[in-house]
Amino acid sequence: ANLAAPSVFAFAKATMGTFAPAPNFFRTALNCLAASQQGAKSRRKYLRTAQQCTKQLKVWNKQGHPNCPHYLTILKAEEHFLRGKHSSAIALYAQSIKSTSQRGYIHDEATANERLADCLMDYGRRDDAKSRYEESSRLYREWGALKKVEVLEAKTQKLFQ
């Protein structure tokens, strides 16, 4: 998030108020939420950008955009995780995994599994986290995101040495 956050912040700022695909707003919000935890200096900017992106996703959700319900659930889970509300975050991630799986959104299912794994690790549930990291890697591989698989597997190996 440290490397990606400045560029996603610039993207969100440049496209706010214009039409941009919902996936870009989702990824921007997710990255900004992560970046907001890196330090107090830019925390407000990142949180504001995440809120603006989430607000736009809610508008598109009301208009019936098919991706927005699971995007909003993942973002809500992320907010709960960042506030230390692990139990509700886990339930929301599980809900988003189920809905993305049912709809065939493999990449979003992989993202939700990865974020759930991070939450489980933070909560001390290492065995559950490991299986979610493995599932995330499997899904990213199925989707064809081989570099992401490589990065995630290196992270997993480091965590579980």
CSV table of C-alpha atoms in Angstrom, one decimal:
chain,number,residue,atom,x,y,z
A,1,ALA,CA,0.0,0.0,0.0
A,2,ASN,CA,2.9,2.3,0.7
A,3,LEU,CA,4.0,2.3,-3.0
A,4,ALA,CA,0.5,2.2,-4.5
A,5,ALA,CA,-1.3,4.7,-2.3
A,6,PRO,CA,0.1,7.9,-3.8
A,7,SER,CA,-0.8,6.9,-7.3
A,8,VAL,CA,-4.3,5.7,-6.4
A,9,PHE,CA,-4.9,8.9,-4.5
A,10,ALA,CA,-3.9,10.9,-7.6
A,11,PHE,CA,-6.2,8.7,-9.7
A,12,ALA,CA,-9.1,9.1,-7.4
A,13,LYS,CA,-8.6,12.9,-7.1
A,14,ALA,CA,-8.4,13.1,-10.9
A,15,THR,CA,-11.5,11.0,-11.6
A,16,MET,CA,-13.8,12.0,-8.7
A,17,GLY,CA,-17.0,13.4,-10.2
A,18,THR,CA,-16.4,11.8,-13.5
A,19,PHE,CA,-17.4,8.3,-14.8
A,20,ALA,CA,-14.7,5.8,-13.9
A,21,PRO,CA,-15.3,2.0,-13.7
A,22,ALA,CA,-16.4,0.8,-10.3
A,23,PRO,CA,-13.5,-1.6,-10.0
A,24,ASN,CA,-11.0,1.3,-10.0
A,25,PHE,CA,-13.0,3.1,-7.2
A,26,PHE,CA,-13.1,-0.1,-5.2
A,27,ARG,CA,-9.3,-0.7,-5.5
A,28,THR,CA,-8.6,2.9,-4.8
A,29,ALA,CA,-10.7,2.8,-1.6
A,30,LEU,CA,-9.1,-0.5,-0.5
A,31,ASN,CA,-5.6,0.8,-1.1
A,32,CYS,CA,-6.3,4.1,0.7
A,33,LEU,CA,-7.7,2.3,3.7
A,34,ALA,CA,-4.5,0.3,3.9
A,35,ALA,CA,-2.3,3.4,3.3
A,36,SER,CA,-4.2,5.3,6.0
A,37,GLN,CA,-2.7,2.8,8.6
A,38,GLN,CA,0.9,3.6,7.5
A,39,GLY,CA,1.2,6.9,9.3
A,40,ALA,CA,-0.6,9.9,10.5
A,41,LYS,CA,0.9,12.4,8.0
A,42,SER,CA,-1.5,11.5,5.1
A,43,ARG,CA,-4.1,9.6,7.1
A,44,ARG,CA,-6.9,12.1,6.6
A,45,LYS,CA,-6.3,12.4,2.9
A,46,TYR,CA,-6.3,8.6,2.4
A,47,LEU,CA,-9.4,8.2,4.6
A,48,ARG,CA,-11.2,11.0,2.8
A,49,THR,CA,-10.4,9.5,-0.6
A,50,ALA,CA,-11.6,6.1,0.6
A,51,GLN,CA,-14.8,7.7,1.8
A,52,GLN,CA,-15.4,9.5,-1.5
A,53,CYS,CA,-14.8,6.3,-3.5
A,54,THR,CA,-17.1,4.4,-1.2
A,55,LYS,CA,-19.8,7.1,-1.5
A,56,GLN,CA,-19.6,6.8,-5.3
A,57,LEU,CA,-19.8,3.0,-5.1
A,58,LYS,CA,-23.0,3.4,-3.0
A,59,VAL,CA,-24.5,5.6,-5.7
A,60,TRP,CA,-23.7,3.1,-8.4
A,61,ASN,CA,-25.0,0.3,-6.1
A,62,LYS,CA,-28.4,2.1,-5.9
A,63,GLN,CA,-28.4,2.3,-9.7
A,64,GLY,CA,-28.0,-1.4,-9.9
A,65,HIS,CA,-24.3,-1.8,-10.8
A,66,PRO,CA,-23.7,-5.6,-10.4
A,67,ASN,CA,-20.2,-5.3,-8.8
A,68,CYS,CA,-21.0,-2.8,-6.1
A,69,PRO,CA,-22.7,-5.0,-3.5
A,70,HIS,CA,-19.6,-7.1,-2.9
A,71,TYR,CA,-17.2,-4.2,-3.2
A,72,LEU,CA,-19.1,-2.4,-0.5
A,73,THR,CA,-19.1,-5.5,1.7
A,74,ILE,CA,-15.4,-6.0,1.3
A,75,LEU,CA,-14.8,-2.3,2.1
A,76,LYS,CA,-17.0,-2.5,5.2
A,77,ALA,CA,-15.1,-5.6,6.3
A,78,GLU,CA,-11.9,-3.7,5.8
A,79,GLU,CA,-13.1,-0.8,7.9
A,80,HIS,CA,-14.1,-3.2,10.7
A,81,PHE,CA,-10.7,-5.0,10.5
A,82,LEU,CA,-8.9,-1.7,10.7
A,83,ARG,CA,-10.9,-0.7,13.8
A,84,GLY,CA,-10.1,-4.0,15.5
A,85,LYS,CA,-13.6,-5.4,15.1
A,86,HIS,CA,-12.3,-8.8,14.1
A,87,SER,CA,-15.4,-10.9,14.5
A,88,SER,CA,-17.6,-8.7,12.4
A,89,ALA,CA,-14.8,-8.2,9.8
A,90,ILE,CA,-14.5,-12.0,9.5
A,91,ALA,CA,-18.2,-12.4,9.0
A,92,LEU,CA,-18.3,-9.6,6.3
A,93,TYR,CA,-15.3,-11.1,4.5
A,94,ALA,CA,-17.0,-14.5,4.5
A,95,GLN,CA,-20.1,-12.9,3.2
A,96,SER,CA,-18.2,-11.2,0.3
A,97,ILE,CA,-16.4,-14.4,-0.5
A,98,LYS,CA,-19.7,-16.3,-0.8
A,99,SER,CA,-21.2,-13.6,-3.1
A,100,THR,CA,-18.1,-13.2,-5.3
A,101,SER,CA,-17.9,-17.0,-5.6
A,102,GLN,CA,-21.6,-17.3,-6.6
A,103,ARG,CA,-21.2,-14.6,-9.2
A,104,GLY,CA,-17.9,-15.9,-10.6
A,105,TYR,CA,-15.8,-12.8,-9.7
A,106,ILE,CA,-12.6,-14.9,-9.2
A,107,HIS,CA,-10.3,-11.9,-8.7
A,108,ASP,CA,-12.5,-10.2,-6.1
A,109,GLU,CA,-13.0,-13.5,-4.3
A,110,ALA,CA,-9.2,-13.9,-4.2
A,111,THR,CA,-8.9,-10.3,-2.8
A,112,ALA,CA,-11.5,-11.0,-0.2
A,113,ASN,CA,-9.7,-14.3,0.8
A,114,GLU,CA,-6.4,-12.5,1.1
A,115,ARG,CA,-7.8,-9.7,3.2
A,116,LEU,CA,-9.6,-12.3,5.4
A,117,ALA,CA,-6.3,-14.1,5.8
A,118,ASP,CA,-4.6,-10.9,7.0
A,119,CYS,CA,-7.4,-10.3,9.4
A,120,LEU,CA,-7.2,-13.8,10.8
A,121,MET,CA,-3.4,-13.5,11.2
A,122,ASP,CA,-4.0,-10.3,13.2
A,123,TYR,CA,-6.6,-12.1,15.3
A,124,GLY,CA,-4.1,-14.9,16.0
A,125,ARG,CA,-5.9,-17.6,13.9
A,126,ARG,CA,-2.8,-18.7,12.0
A,127,ASP,CA,-4.1,-22.1,10.7
A,128,ASP,CA,-7.3,-20.4,9.3
A,129,ALA,CA,-5.2,-17.6,7.8
A,130,LYS,CA,-2.9,-20.1,6.1
A,131,SER,CA,-5.8,-21.8,4.4
A,132,ARG,CA,-7.2,-18.5,3.2
A,133,TYR,CA,-3.8,-17.4,1.8
A,134,GLU,CA,-3.7,-20.7,0.0
A,135,GLU,CA,-7.2,-20.3,-1.4
A,136,SER,CA,-6.3,-16.7,-2.5
A,137,SER,CA,-3.3,-18.0,-4.3
A,138,ARG,CA,-5.3,-20.7,-6.0
A,139,LEU,CA,-7.9,-18.1,-7.2
A,140,TYR,CA,-5.3,-15.6,-8.4
A,141,ARG,CA,-3.6,-18.5,-10.3
A,142,GLU,CA,-6.9,-19.5,-11.8
A,143,TRP,CA,-7.5,-15.9,-12.9
A,144,GLY,CA,-4.0,-15.7,-14.4
A,145,ALA,CA,-2.4,-13.2,-12.0
A,146,LEU,CA,0.8,-15.2,-11.7
A,147,LYS,CA,2.9,-12.3,-10.4
A,148,LYS,CA,0.4,-11.8,-7.6
A,149,VAL,CA,0.6,-15.5,-6.8
A,150,GLU,CA,4.4,-15.2,-6.6
A,151,VAL,CA,4.2,-12.2,-4.3
A,152,LEU,CA,1.5,-13.8,-2.1
A,153,GLU,CA,3.3,-17.1,-1.8
A,154,ALA,CA,6.5,-15.4,-0.8
A,155,LYS,CA,4.6,-13.5,1.9
A,156,THR,CA,2.9,-16.7,3.1
A,157,GLN,CA,6.2,-18.6,3.2
A,158,LYS,CA,7.8,-15.8,5.2
A,159,LEU,CA,4.8,-15.7,7.7
A,160,PHE,CA,4.8,-19.5,8.2
A,161,GLN,CA,8.5,-20.4,8.4
